[in-house]
Coordinates of C-alpha atoms and ligand atoms in Angstrom, one line a residue:
X5 CA 226.1 101.4 76.6
X6 CA 224.4 101.8 73.2
X7 CA 223.7 105.1 71.6
X8 CA 220.7 105.8 69.4
X9 CA 220.9 106.1 65.7
X10 CA 217.6 107.3 64.2
X11 CA 216.1 106.5 60.8
X12 CA 212.5 107.1 59.9
X13 CA 211.8 103.5 59.2
X14 CA 212.7 102.6 62.7
X15 CA 210.5 105.1 64.4
X16 CA 208.0 103.4 66.7
X17 CA 204.7 105.1 67.5
X18 CA 203.9 105.0 71.2
X19 CA 200.1 104.5 71.7
X20 CA 199.2 104.8 75.4
X21 CA 196.1 103.1 76.6
X22 CA 196.5 103.8 80.4
X23 CA 193.2 105.8 80.3
X24 CA 191.3 103.0 78.5
X25 CA 192.7 99.4 78.9
X26 CA 194.4 100.5 82.1
X27 CA 191.4 102.3 83.6
X28 CA 189.3 99.3 82.7
X29 CA 191.0 96.9 85.1
X30 CA 189.3 96.4 88.5
X31 CA 190.0 99.1 91.0
X32 CA 191.9 101.4 88.7
X33 CA 189.0 103.8 88.2
X34 CA 190.1 107.4 87.9
X35 CA 188.0 110.5 88.4
X36 CA 187.5 113.1 85.6
X37 CA 190.2 115.4 86.9
X38 CA 192.7 112.6 87.5
X39 CA 192.2 111.5 83.8
X40 CA 192.9 115.0 82.6
X41 CA 196.0 115.2 84.7
X42 CA 197.4 111.9 83.4
X43 CA 196.5 112.9 79.8
X44 CA 198.4 116.2 80.2
X45 CA 201.5 114.4 81.4
X46 CA 201.3 111.8 78.6
X47 CA 201.0 114.6 76.1
X48 CA 204.0 116.5 77.6
X49 CA 206.0 113.3 77.8
X50 CA 205.8 112.7 74.0
X51 CA 203.2 110.0 73.7
X52 CA 202.1 109.9 70.0
X53 CA 198.6 108.6 70.5
X54 CA 196.6 108.8 73.7
X55 CA 193.7 106.4 73.9
X56 CA 191.6 108.5 76.2
X57 CA 188.7 106.2 76.8
X58 CA 185.7 104.4 75.5
X59 CA 183.1 107.1 74.9
X60 CA 179.9 104.9 74.7
X61 CA 180.6 103.2 78.0
X62 CA 179.3 106.1 80.1
X63 CA 178.6 109.8 80.1
X64 CA 181.7 110.1 82.4
X65 CA 183.9 108.4 79.8
X66 CA 182.5 110.6 77.1
X67 CA 183.2 113.7 79.0
X68 CA 186.7 112.8 79.9
X69 CA 187.6 111.9 76.2
X70 CA 186.0 115.1 75.0
X71 CA 187.9 117.3 77.5
X72 CA 191.2 115.6 76.8
X73 CA 190.5 116.1 73.1
X74 CA 189.9 119.8 73.8
X75 CA 193.1 120.2 75.8
X76 CA 195.7 118.1 73.9
X77 CA 198.6 120.0 72.6
X78 CA 200.6 117.4 70.5
X79 CA 199.2 113.9 70.9
X80 CA 196.6 112.3 68.6
X81 CA 193.5 111.7 70.8
X82 CA 191.9 108.4 70.2
X83 CA 188.6 106.9 71.4
X84 CA 187.6 103.2 71.3
X85 CA 184.4 101.9 69.8
X86 CA 182.9 98.6 69.1
X87 CA 181.5 97.7 65.6
X88 CA 178.1 99.4 65.9
X89 CA 177.3 102.7 64.2
X90 CA 176.0 104.1 67.5
X91 CA 179.4 103.4 69.2
X92 CA 181.4 104.8 66.3
X93 CA 179.3 108.0 66.0
X94 CA 179.5 108.6 69.8
X95 CA 183.3 108.1 69.7
X96 CA 183.6 110.5 66.8
X97 CA 181.6 113.1 68.7
X98 CA 183.8 112.7 71.8
X99 CA 187.1 113.2 69.9
X100 CA 185.8 116.0 67.7
X101 CA 187.6 118.9 69.5
X102 CA 191.1 117.4 69.1
X103 CA 193.5 118.9 66.6
X104 CA 194.5 115.4 65.6
X105 CA 192.0 112.6 66.3
X106 CA 191.7 108.8 65.7
X107 CA 188.8 106.3 66.0
X108 CA 189.9 102.9 67.2
X109 CA 187.3 100.3 66.3
X110 CA 187.6 96.6 67.0
X111 CA 185.9 93.3 66.3
X112 CA 186.7 89.7 67.4
X113 CA 188.0 87.4 64.7
X114 CA 189.0 84.2 66.5
X115 CA 186.8 81.1 66.2
X116 CA 186.1 81.0 70.0
X117 CA 185.1 84.7 70.2
X118 CA 183.0 84.6 67.0
X119 CA 181.1 81.6 68.1
X120 CA 180.6 82.3 71.8
X121 CA 180.9 86.1 72.2
X122 CA 179.6 87.4 69.0
X123 CA 177.5 84.4 68.0
X124 CA 178.2 85.3 64.4
X125 CA 179.5 83.4 61.3
X126 CA 182.8 84.5 59.8
X127 CA 181.2 85.9 56.7
X128 CA 179.0 88.2 58.9
X129 CA 182.1 89.3 60.9
X130 CA 183.9 90.0 57.6
X131 CA 181.0 92.3 56.4
X132 CA 181.0 94.0 59.8
X133 CA 184.7 94.8 59.5
X134 CA 184.1 96.6 56.2
X135 CA 181.1 98.6 57.5
X136 CA 182.7 99.6 60.8
X137 CA 185.9 100.9 59.2
X138 CA 183.8 102.6 56.5
X139 CA 181.7 104.3 59.1
X140 CA 184.7 105.4 61.1
X141 CA 186.3 106.8 58.0
X142 CA 183.3 109.0 57.4
X143 CA 184.3 110.8 60.6
X144 CA 188.1 111.0 60.3
X145 CA 190.9 109.8 58.1
X146 CA 192.9 108.3 61.0
X147 CA 191.2 105.0 61.7
X148 CA 192.6 102.0 63.6
X149 CA 191.1 98.6 63.2
X150 CA 191.8 95.8 65.8
X151 CA 191.2 92.1 65.2
X152 CA 190.4 91.2 68.8
X153 CA 191.9 87.9 69.9
X154 CA 194.1 88.2 66.8
X155 CA 196.7 85.8 68.1
X156 CA 194.1 83.0 68.2
X157 CA 192.6 83.8 64.8
X158 CA 193.0 81.5 61.8
X159 CA 195.6 83.0 59.5
X160 CA 193.6 83.0 56.3
X161 CA 190.6 84.7 57.9
X162 CA 192.9 87.2 59.7
X163 CA 194.6 88.1 56.4
X164 CA 191.2 88.5 54.7
X165 CA 189.9 90.8 57.4
X166 CA 193.1 92.9 57.5
X167 CA 192.9 93.3 53.7
X168 CA 189.3 94.3 53.9
X169 CA 189.9 96.8 56.7
X170 CA 192.7 98.5 54.8
X171 CA 190.6 98.6 51.6
X172 CA 187.8 100.2 53.7
X173 CA 190.3 102.9 54.8
X174 CA 192.0 101.7 58.0
X175 CA 195.3 103.4 58.4
X176 CA 196.5 101.4 61.4
X177 CA 196.0 97.6 61.9
X178 CA 196.3 96.3 65.4
X179 CA 196.7 92.5 66.0
X180 CA 196.2 92.2 69.8
X181 CA 197.2 89.3 71.9
X182 CA 194.0 89.9 73.9
X183 CA 194.5 86.9 76.3
X184 CA 198.2 87.1 76.7
X185 CA 198.7 83.7 75.0
X186 CA 201.4 84.3 72.4
X187 CA 205.2 83.9 72.7
X188 CA 207.8 86.2 71.0
X189 CA 208.8 84.1 68.0
X190 CA 205.2 83.3 67.2
X191 CA 204.1 86.9 67.4
X192 CA 207.0 88.1 65.3
X193 CA 206.2 85.5 62.7
X194 CA 202.5 86.5 62.7
X195 CA 203.3 90.1 61.7
X196 CA 205.8 88.9 59.0
X197 CA 203.2 86.5 57.6
X198 CA 200.3 89.1 57.6
X199 CA 202.5 91.8 56.0
X200 CA 203.8 89.5 53.4
X201 CA 200.4 87.9 52.5
X202 CA 198.1 90.9 52.6
X203 CA 198.5 92.7 49.2
X204 CA 197.7 96.2 50.5
X205 CA 199.7 95.8 53.8
X206 CA 202.1 98.6 52.9
X207 CA 199.1 101.1 53.2
X208 CA 198.8 100.7 56.9
X209 CA 201.0 100.9 60.1
X210 CA 200.9 97.6 62.0
X211 CA 200.5 97.7 65.8
X212 CA 201.1 95.4 68.7
X213 CA 198.8 95.2 71.8
X214 CA 199.9 92.6 74.4
X215 CA 198.5 91.4 77.7
X216 CA 200.8 90.0 80.3
X217 CA 199.0 86.8 81.4
X218 CA 202.2 84.8 80.9
X219 CA 204.6 87.7 81.8
X220 CA 205.7 88.1 78.2
X221 CA 203.8 91.3 77.1
X222 CA 207.0 93.4 76.8
X223 CA 209.0 90.6 75.0
X224 CA 206.1 89.9 72.7
X225 CA 205.6 93.6 71.8
X226 CA 209.3 94.0 71.0
X227 CA 209.1 90.8 68.9
X228 CA 206.2 92.2 67.0
X229 CA 208.2 95.3 66.2
X230 CA 211.0 93.1 64.9
X231 CA 208.3 91.4 62.7
X232 CA 207.5 94.8 61.1
X233 CA 204.9 96.5 63.4
X234 CA 205.7 100.1 64.1
X235 CA 203.2 101.0 66.9
X236 CA 203.2 99.7 70.5
X237 CA 200.1 99.9 72.6
X238 CA 201.0 100.1 76.2
X239 CA 200.2 101.5 79.6
X240 CA 202.1 103.3 82.4
X241 CA 203.2 100.7 85.0
X242 CA 201.7 98.0 82.8
X243 CA 198.3 98.5 84.4
X244 CA 195.4 96.8 82.5
X245 CA 193.0 94.0 82.3
X246 CA 193.9 90.9 84.4
X247 CA 197.7 90.7 84.5
X248 CA 198.0 94.0 82.7
X249 CA 199.3 95.4 79.4
X250 CA 202.8 96.0 78.1
X251 CA 204.6 98.5 80.3
X252 CA 205.3 101.8 78.4
X253 CA 208.5 102.5 80.5
X254 CA 209.9 99.1 79.9
X255 CA 209.5 98.9 76.1
X256 CA 210.7 102.5 75.7
X257 CA 213.9 101.9 77.8
X258 CA 214.5 98.4 76.3
X259 CA 214.7 100.1 72.8
X260 CA 216.9 102.9 74.1
X261 CA 219.3 100.9 76.2
X262 CA 219.6 98.0 73.7
X263 CA 219.5 100.1 70.6
X264 CA 222.5 98.1 69.3
X265 CA 220.2 95.0 68.8
X266 CA 216.8 96.8 68.5
X267 CA 217.5 99.9 66.3
X268 CA 214.1 101.5 67.1
X269 CA 213.4 104.8 68.6
X270 CA 210.4 106.8 70.0
X271 CA 209.5 110.4 70.8
X272 CA 209.2 109.7 74.5
X273 CA 211.2 111.9 77.0
X274 CA 212.6 109.2 79.3
X275 CA 213.3 111.6 82.1
X276 CA 209.5 111.9 82.7
X277 CA 208.9 108.1 83.1
X278 CA 209.3 108.1 86.9
X279 CA 206.9 111.0 87.3
X280 CA 204.4 109.3 85.0
X281 CA 204.7 106.1 87.0
X282 CA 204.2 107.9 90.3
X283 CA 201.2 109.9 89.1
X284 CA 199.4 106.8 87.7
X285 CA 200.1 104.9 90.9
X286 CA 198.8 107.8 92.9
X287 CA 195.5 108.3 91.0
X288 CA 194.8 104.6 90.7
X289 CA 196.2 103.8 94.1
X290 CA 197.9 100.8 92.5
X291 CA 201.3 100.4 94.3
X292 CA 204.3 99.9 92.0
X293 CA 206.0 96.6 92.9
X294 CA 209.4 97.4 94.6
X295 CA 211.4 95.4 92.1
X296 CA 209.5 96.6 89.0
X297 CA 211.8 97.3 86.0
X298 CA 212.7 101.0 85.4
X299 CA 210.3 102.5 87.9
X300 CA 210.3 100.3 91.0
X301 CA 211.6 101.7 94.2
X302 CA 214.5 99.1 94.1
X303 CA 215.3 99.4 90.4
X304 CA 218.4 101.4 91.1
X305 CA 219.1 100.3 94.7
X306 CA 222.3 98.4 95.5
X307 CA 222.2 96.5 98.7
X308 CA 224.9 93.9 98.7
X309 CA 228.5 94.9 99.7
X310 CA 230.0 93.6 96.5
X311 CA 227.6 95.6 94.4
X312 CA 228.0 98.8 96.4
X313 CA 231.8 98.4 96.2
X314 CA 231.6 98.1 92.4
X315 CA 229.2 101.0 92.1
X316 CA 231.5 103.3 94.0
X317 CA 234.4 102.4 91.6
X318 CA 232.3 102.8 88.5
X319 CA 228.5 103.0 88.2
X320 CA 228.5 101.0 85.0
X321 CA 229.6 97.9 86.9
X322 CA 226.0 97.3 88.0
X323 CA 223.9 99.9 86.2
X324 CA 222.8 99.7 82.5
X325 CA 221.3 103.1 82.6
X326 CA 221.6 105.9 85.1
X327 CA 218.7 106.6 87.4
X328 CA 218.7 110.2 86.2
X329 CA 217.9 109.0 82.6
X330 CA 214.4 107.9 83.7
X331 CA 213.9 110.8 86.1
X332 CA 214.9 109.3 89.4
X333 CA 216.4 111.9 91.8
X334 CA 218.6 110.8 94.7
X335 CA 216.4 110.8 97.8
X336 CA 217.4 113.8 99.7
X337 CA 216.6 115.3 103.0
X338 CA 214.6 118.2 101.7
X339 CA 213.0 120.4 104.1
X340 CA 211.7 121.0 107.6
X341 CA 209.4 123.3 109.4
X342 CA 211.5 126.3 108.7
X343 CA 211.3 125.9 104.9
X344 CA 209.3 128.7 103.3
X345 CA 206.8 128.8 100.5
X346 CA 209.5 129.6 97.9
X347 CA 211.6 126.5 98.8
X348 CA 208.4 124.4 98.7
X349 CA 207.4 125.7 95.3
X350 CA 210.9 125.1 94.0
X351 CA 210.9 121.5 95.3
X352 CA 207.5 120.8 93.7
X353 CA 208.9 122.0 90.3
X354 CA 211.9 119.8 90.7
X355 CA 209.6 116.8 91.5
X356 CA 207.6 117.6 88.3
X357 CA 204.4 119.1 89.8
X358 CA 202.6 122.0 88.3
X359 CA 199.8 123.0 90.7
X360 CA 197.1 125.6 90.3
X361 CA 197.5 128.5 92.8
X362 CA 194.8 127.3 95.2
X363 CA 196.1 123.7 95.2
X364 CA 199.6 125.0 95.9
X365 CA 198.3 127.0 98.8
X366 CA 196.5 124.0 100.3
X367 CA 199.5 121.8 99.7
X368 CA 201.7 124.3 101.5
X369 CA 199.4 124.4 104.5
X370 CA 199.5 120.5 104.6
X371 CA 203.2 120.6 104.3
X372 CA 203.5 122.9 107.3
X373 CA 201.2 120.7 109.3
X374 CA 203.3 117.7 108.4
X375 CA 206.5 119.5 109.3
X376 CA 205.2 120.2 112.7
X377 CA 204.7 116.4 113.3
X378 CA 207.7 115.1 111.5
X379 CA 211.3 116.4 111.8
X380 CA 212.7 115.2 108.5
X381 CA 210.8 115.6 105.4
X382 CA 211.9 113.6 102.3
X383 CA 210.9 113.9 98.6
X384 CA 208.6 110.8 99.1
X385 CA 206.7 112.7 101.9
X386 CA 206.1 115.6 99.6
X387 CA 205.0 113.4 96.8
X388 CA 202.5 111.5 99.0
X389 CA 201.2 114.8 100.3
X390 CA 200.8 116.5 96.9
X391 CA 199.4 113.3 95.2
X392 CA 196.8 113.3 98.0
X393 CA 196.1 117.0 97.4
X394 CA 195.5 116.3 93.7
X395 CA 193.4 113.2 94.4
X396 CA 191.2 114.9 97.0
X397 CA 190.8 118.4 95.4
X398 CA 187.2 117.7 94.2
X399 CA 186.1 115.3 97.0
X400 CA 182.5 115.8 98.3
X401 CA 183.3 114.2 101.7
X402 CA 186.2 115.3 103.7
X403 CA 187.6 114.4 107.1
X404 CA 187.4 117.2 109.7
X405 CA 188.5 115.4 112.9
X406 CA 189.0 112.0 114.3
X407 CA 189.6 110.7 117.8
X408 CA 190.2 107.1 118.4
X409 CA 190.4 105.1 121.6
X410 CA 192.5 101.9 121.1
X411 CA 194.4 99.5 123.2
X412 CA 193.8 96.4 125.3
X413 CA 190.8 97.7 127.2
X414 CA 188.2 97.5 124.5
X415 CA 185.8 98.2 123.0
X416 CA 187.8 100.4 120.6
X417 CA 185.9 103.5 119.5
X418 CA 186.1 106.3 117.0
X419 CA 184.6 109.8 117.1
X420 CA 184.5 111.2 113.6
X421 CA 183.4 114.5 112.2
X422 CA 183.0 114.7 108.4
X423 CA 182.3 117.6 106.0
X424 CA 179.7 116.3 103.6
X425 CA 179.2 118.8 100.9
X426 CA 179.7 121.7 103.3
X427 CA 177.7 120.1 106.3
X428 CA 179.7 119.0 109.3
X429 CA 178.3 115.9 111.0
X430 CA 179.7 113.8 113.9
X431 CA 179.2 110.3 115.1
X432 CA 180.8 107.9 117.5
X433 CA 181.1 104.2 116.7
X434 CA 182.8 101.1 118.2
X435 CA 184.4 98.2 116.4
X436 CA 186.5 95.2 116.4
X437 CA 189.7 97.2 116.6
X438 CA 190.4 100.9 115.9
X439 CA 190.2 100.6 112.1
X440 CA 186.9 98.8 112.2
X441 CA 185.6 101.4 114.6
X442 CA 186.6 104.2 112.1
X443 CA 185.1 102.4 109.1
X444 CA 181.9 101.8 111.0
X445 CA 181.7 105.5 111.9
X446 CA 182.1 106.4 108.2
X447 CA 179.3 103.9 107.3
X448 CA 177.1 105.5 109.9
X449 CA 177.6 109.0 108.5
X450 CA 177.6 108.0 104.8
X451 CA 175.4 104.8 104.5
X452 CA 176.5 102.5 101.7
X453 CA 176.6 98.8 100.8
X454 CA 180.0 98.8 99.2
X455 CA 182.3 95.9 100.2
X456 CA 185.8 96.5 101.6
X457 CA 188.0 94.4 99.3
X458 CA 191.5 95.6 100.3
X459 CA 193.1 97.4 103.2
X460 CA 196.9 97.8 103.0
X461 CA 199.5 99.8 104.9
X462 CA 202.9 100.9 103.8
X463 CA 205.5 103.2 105.3
X464 CA 206.3 106.1 102.9
X465 CA 209.9 106.4 104.3
X466 CA 211.8 104.8 107.1
X467 CA 211.7 105.4 110.8
X468 CA 208.9 105.3 113.4
X469 CA 207.7 108.8 112.6
X470 CA 207.3 107.9 108.9
X471 CA 204.1 108.7 107.2
X472 CA 201.8 105.7 106.8
X473 CA 200.3 105.2 103.3
X474 CA 197.1 103.2 103.4
X475 CA 195.3 101.8 100.3
X476 CA 191.6 100.9 100.5
X477 CA 189.5 99.3 97.8
X478 CA 185.7 99.3 97.9
X479 CA 183.5 97.5 95.4
X480 CA 179.9 98.0 94.4
X481 CA 177.8 96.6 91.5
X482 CA 180.9 94.9 90.0
X483 CA 183.1 98.0 89.9
X484 CA 186.0 98.6 92.3
X485 CA 187.3 102.0 93.6
X486 CA 190.8 102.3 95.1
X487 CA 192.3 105.2 97.0
X488 CA 195.3 106.0 99.1
X489 CA 195.6 108.2 102.2
X490 CA 198.9 109.4 103.8
X491 CA 199.4 110.7 107.3
X492 CA 202.0 110.2 110.1
X493 CA 199.0 108.7 112.1
X494 CA 198.1 105.3 110.5
X495 CA 194.5 105.6 111.7
X496 CA 194.0 109.0 110.1
X497 CA 195.6 107.7 106.9
X498 CA 193.1 104.8 107.0
X499 CA 190.1 107.1 107.3
X500 CA 191.5 109.3 104.5
X501 CA 191.9 106.2 102.2
X502 CA 188.4 104.9 102.9
X503 CA 186.9 108.3 102.3
X504 CA 189.0 108.6 99.0
X505 CA 187.5 105.4 97.7
X506 CA 184.0 106.3 98.9
X507 CA 184.4 109.7 97.1
X508 CA 185.3 108.0 93.9
X509 CA 182.3 105.6 94.3
X510 CA 179.8 108.2 95.0
X511 CA 181.0 110.5 92.3
X512 CA 180.6 107.6 89.7
X513 CA 177.1 106.7 91.0
X514 CA 174.4 108.2 88.9
X515 CA 176.8 109.2 86.1
X516 CA 177.0 105.7 84.6
X517 CA 174.3 103.8 82.8
X518 CA 175.8 100.5 84.1
X519 CA 178.6 98.1 83.8
X520 CA 176.9 96.3 80.8
X521 CA 178.5 98.9 78.6
X522 CA 182.1 98.0 79.4
X523 CA 183.9 96.7 76.4
X524 CA 184.0 93.0 77.0
X525 CA 180.2 92.8 76.9
X526 CA 178.7 90.5 74.3
X527 CA 176.7 93.3 72.6
X528 CA 178.8 94.4 69.7
X529 CA 176.2 94.4 66.9
Ligands
LIG610 O1 193.1 93.4 74.3 C1 192.4 93.8 73.4 O2 192.1 93.0 72.4 C2 191.9 95.1 73.4 C3 191.2 95.6 72.1 C4 190.0 96.4 72.4 C5 192.3 96.3 71.3 O3 192.0 95.9 74.3
LIG611 ZN1 193.7 95.0 75.6

């Protein structure tokens, strides 16, 4: 296995955009508190730049970026803005409290985007590049400029825009593969070409930003680094628009494990990668695919007899990194109903959770209730329980009780009592099956028009007494809200998941001016 040798010229800046490009993808909406939690973990994990959001998009986005800026300890806090002065000024205001702050301003430069999206001539776009960077520089000396759809941009025009952006004061130049179209060799050559041809290219750091439409985001990002870029824009678990972005955990570990052929290094603490993956999965309710590199449940599992035999003789036969390097702990039988508060607190620390006193108290009560129902409690059970505690801490609608009549002698019915902002109300509904009856009862108590887009059930661990983990996605007015619920009773987990998504939806309602402000709108002027 390779060891890392570190020289300054090979240091790669990790720019995390989980809270912006990641949060922007359908269904990955996070609440204010969830964004703060993710940002705190990214900061602790050694992320150099956190793109905390797109402040002009909504008051909610502004407030989250602003609070993250206030709380950040080490990371540079970055906000995204389009080319208009209003966008840039709003972004500057949001990041103001940060010790170290960056404005990331972007503009499309490809023929197809200029013609159809911007409806502007190249000379107009060129002038806008200069004015947007100049405006951003009037607020901070750390300015990143992105040539949106850079990989489909004509080379001469790209070079002219990059030169103009650097002359206007951009300190980082990002050339995104916005539509996930490039291939590694081409992307590497693009960076070499731009860095060679642009006379002032040595005055800026070049950055890669890749989407995974052809499954090459990680390979393309690493190729861009080989071409001279020194910043990678990425997200935890690779979440992001369409097929997602470059996965942070994958690029970081690729550079570490294969440092012999990619002599680059980062400031990331790899032992926190698993925790980061779990947190982002919990708050977005996006499950991590089992065979996902680095953080998938099976990433270090060895099923076949031959592999197990090899592993027992020497782990290096089938493992290129140890699970502990990325923070995977061996699943252990942890506790049962006799375990006390101290053991519970200790276990939470070991799993990487730092809960406030009241959250700890609530989590302990839930743990005891779970231990009454389930004999053996595993790490995964505790994680599901605590993730739910974090996700529901600020919910306005909570479940008080649920009784369901199911079975062959329909109609199935659900009697449900909810706490809605302190008021307890009960209803009984029937449905086409018990889950339908529960969801009808919720709709009767909290009338809404949102469409149920996804209903999925997983088992947290093995065995018939395992907790069920249900994911529900609701959509309204073009935005999707996903949440998870866990409980040994699948029907209770279903109700919790539906209410989780509904809580996200209702807390967003009224806070946002509308979806037209999301970044892929045509209004960039
Ligand atoms: O994919 C993209 O081009 C972006 C830009 C805003 C950098 O996300
Ligand atoms: Zn993007």
